[in-house]
Short mmCIF file of C-alpha atoms and ligand atoms in Angstrom, two decimals:
data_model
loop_
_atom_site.label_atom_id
_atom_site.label_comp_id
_atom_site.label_asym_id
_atom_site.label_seq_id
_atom_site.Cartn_x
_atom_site.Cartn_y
_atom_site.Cartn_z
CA UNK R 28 11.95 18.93 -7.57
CA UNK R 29 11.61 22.26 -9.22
CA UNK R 30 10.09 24.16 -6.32
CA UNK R 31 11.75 22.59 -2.78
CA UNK R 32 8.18 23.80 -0.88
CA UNK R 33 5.30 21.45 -1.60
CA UNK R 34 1.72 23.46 -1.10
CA UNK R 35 1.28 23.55 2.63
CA UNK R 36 -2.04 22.80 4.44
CA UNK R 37 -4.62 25.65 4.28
CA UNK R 38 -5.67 25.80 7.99
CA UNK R 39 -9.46 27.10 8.84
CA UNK R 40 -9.30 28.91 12.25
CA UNK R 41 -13.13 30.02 11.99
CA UNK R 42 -14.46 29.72 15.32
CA UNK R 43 -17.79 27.65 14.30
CA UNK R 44 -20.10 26.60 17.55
CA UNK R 45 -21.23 23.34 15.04
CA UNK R 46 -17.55 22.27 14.51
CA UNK R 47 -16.82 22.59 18.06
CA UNK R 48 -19.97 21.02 19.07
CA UNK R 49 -19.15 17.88 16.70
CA UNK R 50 -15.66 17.90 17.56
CA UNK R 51 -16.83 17.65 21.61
CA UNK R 52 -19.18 14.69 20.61
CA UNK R 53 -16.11 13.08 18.69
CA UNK R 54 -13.57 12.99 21.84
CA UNK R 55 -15.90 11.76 24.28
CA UNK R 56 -17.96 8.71 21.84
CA UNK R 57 -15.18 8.19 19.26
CA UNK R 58 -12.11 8.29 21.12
CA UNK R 59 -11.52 5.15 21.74
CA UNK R 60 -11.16 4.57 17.85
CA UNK R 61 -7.70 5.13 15.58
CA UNK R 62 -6.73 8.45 14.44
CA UNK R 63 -6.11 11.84 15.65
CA UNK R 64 -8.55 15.23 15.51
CA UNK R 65 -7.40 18.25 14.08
CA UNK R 66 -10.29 20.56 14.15
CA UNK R 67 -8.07 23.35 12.21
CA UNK R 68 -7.34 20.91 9.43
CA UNK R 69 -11.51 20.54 8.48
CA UNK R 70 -13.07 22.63 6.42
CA UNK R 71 -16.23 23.07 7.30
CA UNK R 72 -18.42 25.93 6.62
CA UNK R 73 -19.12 27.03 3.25
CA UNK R 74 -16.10 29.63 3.90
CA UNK R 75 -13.90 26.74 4.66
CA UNK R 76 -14.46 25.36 1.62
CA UNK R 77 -14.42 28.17 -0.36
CA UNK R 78 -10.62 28.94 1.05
CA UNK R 79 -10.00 25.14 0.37
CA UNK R 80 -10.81 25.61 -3.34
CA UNK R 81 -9.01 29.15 -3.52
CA UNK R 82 -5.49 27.63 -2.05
CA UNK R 83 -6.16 24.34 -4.33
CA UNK R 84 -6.32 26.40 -7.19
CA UNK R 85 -2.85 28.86 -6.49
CA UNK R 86 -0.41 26.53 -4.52
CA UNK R 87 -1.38 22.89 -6.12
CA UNK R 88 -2.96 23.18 -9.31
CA UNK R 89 -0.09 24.90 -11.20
CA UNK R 90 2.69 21.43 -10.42
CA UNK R 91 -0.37 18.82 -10.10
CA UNK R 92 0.25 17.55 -13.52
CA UNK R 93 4.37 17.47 -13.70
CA UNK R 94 4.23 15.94 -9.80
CA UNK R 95 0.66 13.78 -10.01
CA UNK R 96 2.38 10.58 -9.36
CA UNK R 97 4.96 11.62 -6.89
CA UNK R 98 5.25 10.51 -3.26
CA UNK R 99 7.44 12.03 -0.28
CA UNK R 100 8.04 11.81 3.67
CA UNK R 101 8.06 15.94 3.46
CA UNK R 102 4.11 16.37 2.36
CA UNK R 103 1.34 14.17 2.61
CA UNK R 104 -0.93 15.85 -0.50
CA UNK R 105 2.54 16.89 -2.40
CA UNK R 106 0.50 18.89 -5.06
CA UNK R 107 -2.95 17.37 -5.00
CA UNK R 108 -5.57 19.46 -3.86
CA UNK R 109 -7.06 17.71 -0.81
CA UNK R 110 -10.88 18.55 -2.14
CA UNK R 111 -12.45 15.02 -2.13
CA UNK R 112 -14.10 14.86 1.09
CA UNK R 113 -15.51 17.94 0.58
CA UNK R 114 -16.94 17.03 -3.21
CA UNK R 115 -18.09 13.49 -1.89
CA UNK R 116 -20.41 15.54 0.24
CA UNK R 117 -21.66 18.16 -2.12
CA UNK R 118 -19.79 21.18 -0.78
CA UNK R 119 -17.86 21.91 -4.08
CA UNK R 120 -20.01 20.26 -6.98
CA UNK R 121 -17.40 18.56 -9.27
CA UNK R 122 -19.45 20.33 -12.41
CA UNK R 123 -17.86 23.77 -10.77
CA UNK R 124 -14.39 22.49 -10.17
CA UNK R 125 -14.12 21.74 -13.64
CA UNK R 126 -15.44 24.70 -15.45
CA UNK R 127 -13.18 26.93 -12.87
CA UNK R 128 -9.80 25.20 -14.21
CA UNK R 129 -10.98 25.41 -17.52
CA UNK R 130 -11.10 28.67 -17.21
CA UNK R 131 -7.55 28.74 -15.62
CA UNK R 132 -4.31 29.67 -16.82
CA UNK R 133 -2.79 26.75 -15.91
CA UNK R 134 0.13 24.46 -17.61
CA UNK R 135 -1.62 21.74 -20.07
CA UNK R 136 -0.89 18.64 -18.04
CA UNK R 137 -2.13 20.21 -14.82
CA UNK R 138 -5.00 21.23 -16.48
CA UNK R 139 -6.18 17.97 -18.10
CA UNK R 140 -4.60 16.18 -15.20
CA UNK R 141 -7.14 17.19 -12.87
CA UNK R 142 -10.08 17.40 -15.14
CA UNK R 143 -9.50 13.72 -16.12
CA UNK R 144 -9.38 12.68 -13.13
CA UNK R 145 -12.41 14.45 -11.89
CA UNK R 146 -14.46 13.72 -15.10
CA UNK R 147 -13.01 10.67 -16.38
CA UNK R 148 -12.24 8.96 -12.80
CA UNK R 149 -14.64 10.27 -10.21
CA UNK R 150 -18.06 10.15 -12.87
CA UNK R 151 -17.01 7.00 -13.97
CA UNK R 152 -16.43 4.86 -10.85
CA UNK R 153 -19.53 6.57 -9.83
CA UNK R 154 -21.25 5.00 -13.36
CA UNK R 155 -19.58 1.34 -12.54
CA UNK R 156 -20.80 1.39 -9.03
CA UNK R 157 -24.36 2.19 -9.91
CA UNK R 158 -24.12 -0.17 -12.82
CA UNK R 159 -23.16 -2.77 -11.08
CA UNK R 160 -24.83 -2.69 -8.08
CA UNK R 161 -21.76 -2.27 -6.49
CA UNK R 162 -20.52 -5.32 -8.52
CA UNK R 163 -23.16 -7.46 -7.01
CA UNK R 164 -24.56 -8.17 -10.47
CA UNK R 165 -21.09 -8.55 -12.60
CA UNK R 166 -19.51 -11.80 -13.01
CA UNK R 167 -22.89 -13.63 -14.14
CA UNK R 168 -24.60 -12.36 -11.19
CA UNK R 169 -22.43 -14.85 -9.18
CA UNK R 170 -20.07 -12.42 -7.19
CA UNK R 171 -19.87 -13.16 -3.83
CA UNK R 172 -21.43 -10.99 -1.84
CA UNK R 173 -20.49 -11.23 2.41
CA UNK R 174 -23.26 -11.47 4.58
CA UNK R 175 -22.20 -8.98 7.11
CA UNK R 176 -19.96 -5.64 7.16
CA UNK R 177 -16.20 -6.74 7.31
CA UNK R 178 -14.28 -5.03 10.09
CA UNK R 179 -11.32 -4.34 7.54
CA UNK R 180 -8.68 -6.51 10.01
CA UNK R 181 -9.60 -4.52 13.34
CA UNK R 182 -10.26 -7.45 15.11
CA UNK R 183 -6.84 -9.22 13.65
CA UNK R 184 -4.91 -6.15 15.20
CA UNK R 185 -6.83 -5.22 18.17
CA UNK R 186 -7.59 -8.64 19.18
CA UNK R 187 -11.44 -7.65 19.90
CA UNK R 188 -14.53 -6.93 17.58
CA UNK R 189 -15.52 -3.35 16.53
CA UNK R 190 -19.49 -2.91 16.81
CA UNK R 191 -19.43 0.42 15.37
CA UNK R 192 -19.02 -0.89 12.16
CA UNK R 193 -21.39 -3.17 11.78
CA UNK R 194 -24.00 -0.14 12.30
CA UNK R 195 -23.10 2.09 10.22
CA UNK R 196 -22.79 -0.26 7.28
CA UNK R 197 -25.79 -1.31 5.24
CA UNK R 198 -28.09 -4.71 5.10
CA UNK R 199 -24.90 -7.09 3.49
CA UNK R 200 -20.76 -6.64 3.77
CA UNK R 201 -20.67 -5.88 -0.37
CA UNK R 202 -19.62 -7.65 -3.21
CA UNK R 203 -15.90 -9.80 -2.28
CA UNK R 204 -14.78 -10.57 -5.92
CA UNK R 205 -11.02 -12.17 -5.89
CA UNK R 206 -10.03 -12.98 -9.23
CA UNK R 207 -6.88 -14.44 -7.76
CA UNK R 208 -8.15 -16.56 -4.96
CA UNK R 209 -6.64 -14.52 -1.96
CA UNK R 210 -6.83 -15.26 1.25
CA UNK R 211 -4.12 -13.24 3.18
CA UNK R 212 -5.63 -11.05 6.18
CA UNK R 213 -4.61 -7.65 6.12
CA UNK R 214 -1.68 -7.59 8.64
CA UNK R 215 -1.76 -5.31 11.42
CA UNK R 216 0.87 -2.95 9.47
CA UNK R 217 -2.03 -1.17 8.38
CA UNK R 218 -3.33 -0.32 11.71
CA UNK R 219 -0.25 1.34 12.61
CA UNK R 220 2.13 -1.47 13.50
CA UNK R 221 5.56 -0.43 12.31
CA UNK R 222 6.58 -3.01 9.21
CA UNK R 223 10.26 -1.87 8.45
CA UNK R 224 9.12 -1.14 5.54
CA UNK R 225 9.67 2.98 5.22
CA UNK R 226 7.51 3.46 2.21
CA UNK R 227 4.56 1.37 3.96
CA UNK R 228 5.40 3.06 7.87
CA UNK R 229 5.20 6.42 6.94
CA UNK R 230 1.89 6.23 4.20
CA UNK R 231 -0.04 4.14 6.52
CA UNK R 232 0.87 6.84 9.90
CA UNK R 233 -0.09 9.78 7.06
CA UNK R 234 -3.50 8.02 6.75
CA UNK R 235 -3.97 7.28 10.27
CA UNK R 236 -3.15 11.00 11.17
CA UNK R 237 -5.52 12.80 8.56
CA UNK R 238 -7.92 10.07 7.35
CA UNK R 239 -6.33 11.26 3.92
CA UNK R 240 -3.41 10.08 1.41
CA UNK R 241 -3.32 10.87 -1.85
CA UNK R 242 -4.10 8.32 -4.99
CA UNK R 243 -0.22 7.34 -5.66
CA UNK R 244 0.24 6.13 -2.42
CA UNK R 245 -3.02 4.34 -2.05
CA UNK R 246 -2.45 2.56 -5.21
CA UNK R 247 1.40 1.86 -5.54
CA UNK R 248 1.88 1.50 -1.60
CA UNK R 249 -0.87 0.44 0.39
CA UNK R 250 -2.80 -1.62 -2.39
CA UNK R 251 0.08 -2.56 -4.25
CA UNK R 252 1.78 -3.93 -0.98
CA UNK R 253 -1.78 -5.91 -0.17
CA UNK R 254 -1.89 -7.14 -3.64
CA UNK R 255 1.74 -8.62 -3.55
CA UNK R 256 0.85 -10.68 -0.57
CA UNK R 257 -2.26 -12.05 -1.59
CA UNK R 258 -4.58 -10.25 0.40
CA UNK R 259 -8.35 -10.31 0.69
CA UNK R 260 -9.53 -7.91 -1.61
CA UNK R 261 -13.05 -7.14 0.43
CA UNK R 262 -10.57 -6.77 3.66
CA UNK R 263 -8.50 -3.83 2.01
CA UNK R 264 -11.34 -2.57 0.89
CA UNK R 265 -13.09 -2.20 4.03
CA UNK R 266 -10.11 -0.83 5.67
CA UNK R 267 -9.87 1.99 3.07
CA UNK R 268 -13.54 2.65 4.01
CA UNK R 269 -12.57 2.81 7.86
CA UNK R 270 -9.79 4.83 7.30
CA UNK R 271 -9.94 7.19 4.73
CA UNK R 272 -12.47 10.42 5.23
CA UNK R 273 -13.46 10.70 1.94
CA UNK R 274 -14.71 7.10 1.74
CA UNK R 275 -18.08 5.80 0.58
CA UNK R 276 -19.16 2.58 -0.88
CA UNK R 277 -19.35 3.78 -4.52
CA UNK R 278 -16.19 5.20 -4.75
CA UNK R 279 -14.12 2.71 -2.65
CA UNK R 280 -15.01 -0.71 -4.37
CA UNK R 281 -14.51 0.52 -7.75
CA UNK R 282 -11.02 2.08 -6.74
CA UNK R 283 -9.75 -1.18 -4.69
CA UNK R 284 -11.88 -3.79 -5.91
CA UNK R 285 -11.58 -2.82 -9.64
CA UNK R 286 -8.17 -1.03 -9.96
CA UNK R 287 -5.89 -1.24 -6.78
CA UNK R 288 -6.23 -5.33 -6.40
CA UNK R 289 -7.07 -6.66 -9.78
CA UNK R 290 -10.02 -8.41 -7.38
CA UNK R 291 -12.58 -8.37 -10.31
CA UNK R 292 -9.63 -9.29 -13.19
CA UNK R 293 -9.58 -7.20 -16.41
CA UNK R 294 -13.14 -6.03 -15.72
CA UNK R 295 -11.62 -2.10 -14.98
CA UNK R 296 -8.31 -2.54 -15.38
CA UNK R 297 -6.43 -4.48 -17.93
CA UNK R 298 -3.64 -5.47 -15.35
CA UNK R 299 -3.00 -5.71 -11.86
CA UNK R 300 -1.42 -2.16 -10.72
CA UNK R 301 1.66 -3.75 -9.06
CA UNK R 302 5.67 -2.90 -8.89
CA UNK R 303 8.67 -3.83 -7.43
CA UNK R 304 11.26 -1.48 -5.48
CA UNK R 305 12.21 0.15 -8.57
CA UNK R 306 9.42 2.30 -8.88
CA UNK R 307 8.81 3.00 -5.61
CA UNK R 308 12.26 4.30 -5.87
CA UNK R 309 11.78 6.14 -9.23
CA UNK R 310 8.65 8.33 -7.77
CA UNK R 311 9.32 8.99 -3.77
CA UNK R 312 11.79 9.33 -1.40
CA UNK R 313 10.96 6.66 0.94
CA UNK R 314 13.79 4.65 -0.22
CA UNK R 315 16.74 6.35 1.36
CA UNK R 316 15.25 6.24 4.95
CA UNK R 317 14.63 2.85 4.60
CA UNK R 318 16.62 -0.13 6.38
CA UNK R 319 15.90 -2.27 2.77
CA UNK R 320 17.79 -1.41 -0.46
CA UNK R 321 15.89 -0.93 -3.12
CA UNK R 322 18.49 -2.31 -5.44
CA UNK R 323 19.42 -5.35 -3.43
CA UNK R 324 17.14 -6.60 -0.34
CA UNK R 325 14.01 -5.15 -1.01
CA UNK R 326 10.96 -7.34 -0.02
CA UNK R 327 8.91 -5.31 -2.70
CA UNK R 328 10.89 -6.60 -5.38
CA UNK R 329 10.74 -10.38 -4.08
CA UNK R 330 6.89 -9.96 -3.89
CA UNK R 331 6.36 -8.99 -7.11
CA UNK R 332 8.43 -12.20 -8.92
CA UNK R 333 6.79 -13.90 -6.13
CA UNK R 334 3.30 -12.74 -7.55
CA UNK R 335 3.97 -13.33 -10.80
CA UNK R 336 5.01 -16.72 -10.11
CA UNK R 337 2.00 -18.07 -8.41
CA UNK R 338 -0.45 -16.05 -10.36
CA UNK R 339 1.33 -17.41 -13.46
CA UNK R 340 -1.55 -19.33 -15.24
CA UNK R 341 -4.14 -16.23 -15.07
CA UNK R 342 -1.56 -13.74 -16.32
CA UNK R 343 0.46 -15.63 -18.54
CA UNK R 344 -1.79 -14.31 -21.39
CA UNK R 345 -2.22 -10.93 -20.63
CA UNK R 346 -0.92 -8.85 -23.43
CA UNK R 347 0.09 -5.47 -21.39
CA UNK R 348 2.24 -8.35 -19.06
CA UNK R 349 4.31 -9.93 -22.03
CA UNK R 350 7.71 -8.38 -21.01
CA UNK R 351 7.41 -9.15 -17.09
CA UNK R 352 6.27 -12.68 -17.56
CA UNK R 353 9.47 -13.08 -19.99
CA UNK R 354 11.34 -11.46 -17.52
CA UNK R 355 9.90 -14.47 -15.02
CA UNK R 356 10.46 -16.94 -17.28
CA UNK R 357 14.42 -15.94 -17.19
CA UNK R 358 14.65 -15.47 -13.70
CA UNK R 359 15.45 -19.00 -13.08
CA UNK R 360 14.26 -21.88 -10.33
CA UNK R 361 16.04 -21.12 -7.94
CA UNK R 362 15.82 -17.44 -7.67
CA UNK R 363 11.74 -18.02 -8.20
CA UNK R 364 11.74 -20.43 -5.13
CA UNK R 365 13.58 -18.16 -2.79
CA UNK R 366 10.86 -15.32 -3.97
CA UNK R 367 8.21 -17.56 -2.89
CA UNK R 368 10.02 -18.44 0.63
CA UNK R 369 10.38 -14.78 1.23
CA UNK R 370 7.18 -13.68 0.02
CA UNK R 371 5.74 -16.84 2.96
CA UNK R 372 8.22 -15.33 5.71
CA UNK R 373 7.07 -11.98 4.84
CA UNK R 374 3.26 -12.96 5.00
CA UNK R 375 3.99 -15.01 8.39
CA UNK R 376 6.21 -11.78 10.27
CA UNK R 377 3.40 -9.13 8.60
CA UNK R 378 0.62 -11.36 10.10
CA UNK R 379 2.15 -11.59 13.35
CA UNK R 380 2.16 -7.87 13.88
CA UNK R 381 5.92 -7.66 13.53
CA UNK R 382 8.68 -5.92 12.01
CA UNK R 383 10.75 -7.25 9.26
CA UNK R 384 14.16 -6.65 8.74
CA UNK R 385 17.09 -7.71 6.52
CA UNK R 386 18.10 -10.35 8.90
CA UNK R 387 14.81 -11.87 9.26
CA UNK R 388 14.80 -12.70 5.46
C1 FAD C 25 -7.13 2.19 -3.56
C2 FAD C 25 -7.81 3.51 -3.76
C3 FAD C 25 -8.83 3.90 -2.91
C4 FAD C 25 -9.50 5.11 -3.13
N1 FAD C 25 -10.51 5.45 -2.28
C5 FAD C 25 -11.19 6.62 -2.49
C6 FAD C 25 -12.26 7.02 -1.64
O1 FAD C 25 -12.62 6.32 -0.71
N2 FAD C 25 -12.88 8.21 -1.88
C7 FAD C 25 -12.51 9.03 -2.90
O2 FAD C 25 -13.12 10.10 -3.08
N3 FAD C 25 -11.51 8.68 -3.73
C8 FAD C 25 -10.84 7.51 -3.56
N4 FAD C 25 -9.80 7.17 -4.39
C9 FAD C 25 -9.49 8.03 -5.54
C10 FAD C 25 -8.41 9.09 -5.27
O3 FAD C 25 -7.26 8.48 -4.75
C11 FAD C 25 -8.89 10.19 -4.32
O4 FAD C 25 -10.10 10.74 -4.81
C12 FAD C 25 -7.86 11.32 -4.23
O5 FAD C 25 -6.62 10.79 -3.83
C13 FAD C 25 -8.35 12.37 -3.25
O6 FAD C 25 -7.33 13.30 -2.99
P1 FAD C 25 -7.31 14.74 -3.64
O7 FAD C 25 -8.62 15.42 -3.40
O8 FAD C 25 -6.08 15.40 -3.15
O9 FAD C 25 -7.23 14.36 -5.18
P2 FAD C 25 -6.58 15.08 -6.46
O10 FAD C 25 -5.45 14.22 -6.91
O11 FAD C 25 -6.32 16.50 -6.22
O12 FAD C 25 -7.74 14.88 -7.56
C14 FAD C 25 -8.84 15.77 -7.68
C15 FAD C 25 -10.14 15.02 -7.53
O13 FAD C 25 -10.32 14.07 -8.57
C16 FAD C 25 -11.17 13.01 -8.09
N5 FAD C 25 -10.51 11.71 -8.30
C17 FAD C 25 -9.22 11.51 -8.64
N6 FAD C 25 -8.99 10.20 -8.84
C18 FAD C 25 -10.15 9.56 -8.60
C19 FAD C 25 -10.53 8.20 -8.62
N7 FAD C 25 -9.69 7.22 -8.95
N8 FAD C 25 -11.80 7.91 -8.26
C20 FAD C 25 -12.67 8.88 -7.92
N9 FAD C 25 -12.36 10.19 -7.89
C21 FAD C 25 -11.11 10.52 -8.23
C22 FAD C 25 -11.42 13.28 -6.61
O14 FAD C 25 -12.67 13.88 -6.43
C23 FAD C 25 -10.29 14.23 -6.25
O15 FAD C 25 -10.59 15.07 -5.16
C24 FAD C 25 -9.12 5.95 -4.20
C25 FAD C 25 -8.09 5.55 -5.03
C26 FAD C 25 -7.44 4.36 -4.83
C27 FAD C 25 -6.34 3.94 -5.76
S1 SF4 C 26 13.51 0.04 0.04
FE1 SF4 C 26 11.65 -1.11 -0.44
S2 SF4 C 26 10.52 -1.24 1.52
FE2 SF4 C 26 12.07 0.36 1.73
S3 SF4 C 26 11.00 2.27 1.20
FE3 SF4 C 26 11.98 1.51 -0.69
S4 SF4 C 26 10.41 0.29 -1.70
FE4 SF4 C 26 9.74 0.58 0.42
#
């Protein structure tokens, strides 16, 4: 990388009776639930915010664009600014964001960078959620909609139900579109059970330890991963909504539902956001800390020909997947049949709660 320091954490020391107040209330109701609290990483007063937006703009904005889609071990936000909680929740209104890089000196693909994504990404989801009625109404009107919240695979991991959940959630569990008839439950990797699997370990422990990762790794890693292995769609999705702290209906169905699982088909996206080892490889530096090799043993490769193979008949004629499916086609019987052994292993270990290694494959 050009600049060996990614933008550190702003911290906000203000010594705010409210903050303290909330953060008592959190360690004696909420402690029994996942996750660590860092009162000096939450912004909270208006001056919080304000220094949020100030470092955002100096020690991120300037390599967001060149480094958008990069992932590392050494910095959780690498160069993305770390504002979405705080715009979910009116603090900074997305209209001022916008108009202040505008109006920055900034280099081109930074500058569009964020202002797409902000624009384009955030008002849109926001325009498909309330279009949709959360995708209730897509589909013919015949999405399947779950009767009650979903605990996101709590009770798979902890082996008992979480009732917080179901209160805070609203009168149904949301729409569960699966275009490609899942039915994997999310394994307990994503609760914080160590996988092997470096890229997977470290994201899901980042989420776990800030409520916040940024957008490559919840697409490429933790939805990407979930996708290969067939899992429930609604499941991932209400685990994203449990974990992350900038999460709220509107914006996490669109983003899992519609673009990180393919759970809805080419109704957002016009293919599933999926990748072997190779990219992983390209765009972090997981890889060399990993006990898998992303040019030989990597499960993530397996699972994707795996994928491909038994999602064959729906994506067959999907123009953006011509070259992968040819590359299928050559990959021969019995490569595709050990693909589809390792992807059931994999899905039998994950689901288990354990760790897989190269021997176990
Ligand atoms: C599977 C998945 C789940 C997601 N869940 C959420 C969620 O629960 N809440 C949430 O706010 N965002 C969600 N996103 C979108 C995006 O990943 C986060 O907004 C972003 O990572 C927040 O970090 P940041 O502030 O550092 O973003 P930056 O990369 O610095 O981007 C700046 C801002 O652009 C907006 N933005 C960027 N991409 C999107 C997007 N796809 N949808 C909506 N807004 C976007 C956000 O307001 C963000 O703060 C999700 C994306 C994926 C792929
Ligand atoms: S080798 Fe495979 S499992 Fe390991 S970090 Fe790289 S992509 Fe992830």
């Amino acid at each position: 990388m050009a600049r060996q320091t990614f933008c550190t954490r702003a911290t906000f020391l203000s010594a705010d009776l409210i903050k303290e107040e909330v953060g008592e209330l959190l360690r004696k109701s909420f402690a029994h639930h996942p996750g660590q609290l860092d009162l000096d990483a939450l912004p909270a007063t208006k001056a919080d915010a304000e220094k949020l937006w100030s470092w955002a703009k100096a020690e991120c904005l300037p390599l967001f664009g060149p480094y958008e889609d990069a992932m590392s071990r050494r910095s959780r936000s690498v160069f993305h600014t770390r504002i979405s909680s705080l715009v979910n929740i009116h603090r900074l209104f997305p209209s001022r964001l916008i108009s202040d890089v505008a109006g920055l000196k900034l280099p081109l693909e930074s500058k569009e960078g964020f202002i797409r994504q902000v624009l384009g990404w955030r008002e849109f989801v926001r325009h498909v959620h309330e279009a949709t009625d959360g995708f209730r109404n897509v589909l013919g009107g015949k999405t399947p909609v779950e009767k009650a919240p979903g605990d996101g695979g709590y009770k798979g991991w902890a082996g008992k139900t979480w009732g917080q959940v179901n209160r805070i959630r609203g009168p149904d569990g949301g729409a569960a579109p699966c275009a490609l008839g899942c039915d994997t439950p999310l394994p307990p990797a994503y609760w914080g059970e160590r996988s092997g699997l470096a890229c997977l370990d470290t994201v899901v422990s980042d989420v776990w330890a800030e409520g916040y990762s940024h957008h490559i790794t919840r697409l490429m890693i933790l939805s990407n991963f979930a996708t290969l292995l067939d899992v429930r769609p609604r499941e991932l999705t209400d685990w994203f909504w449990v974990a992350y702290t900038d999460a709220y209906d509107w914006v996490v169905e669109p983003n899992v539902l519609g673009m990180g699982t393919y759970a809805l088909g080419g109704l957002m996206t016009t293919k599933p956001y999926v990748s072997g080892a190779a990219y992983i490889n390209r765009m972090s530096d997981y890889c060399k800390l990993c006990s898998f090799n992303p040019k030989t043993d990597c499960p993530f490769t397996s699972l994707y020909w795996a994928f491909l193979g038994r999602h064959e008949a729906v994506l067959k004629s999907n123009p953006r997947l011509t070259m992968p499916m040819a590359s299928l086609k050559k990959r021969g019987a019995a490569r595709r049949k050990e693909d589809q052994q390792v992807y059931k292993r994999i899905r039998e270990i994950m689901g288990r709660g354990e760790k897989i290694t190269p021997q176990k494959l």
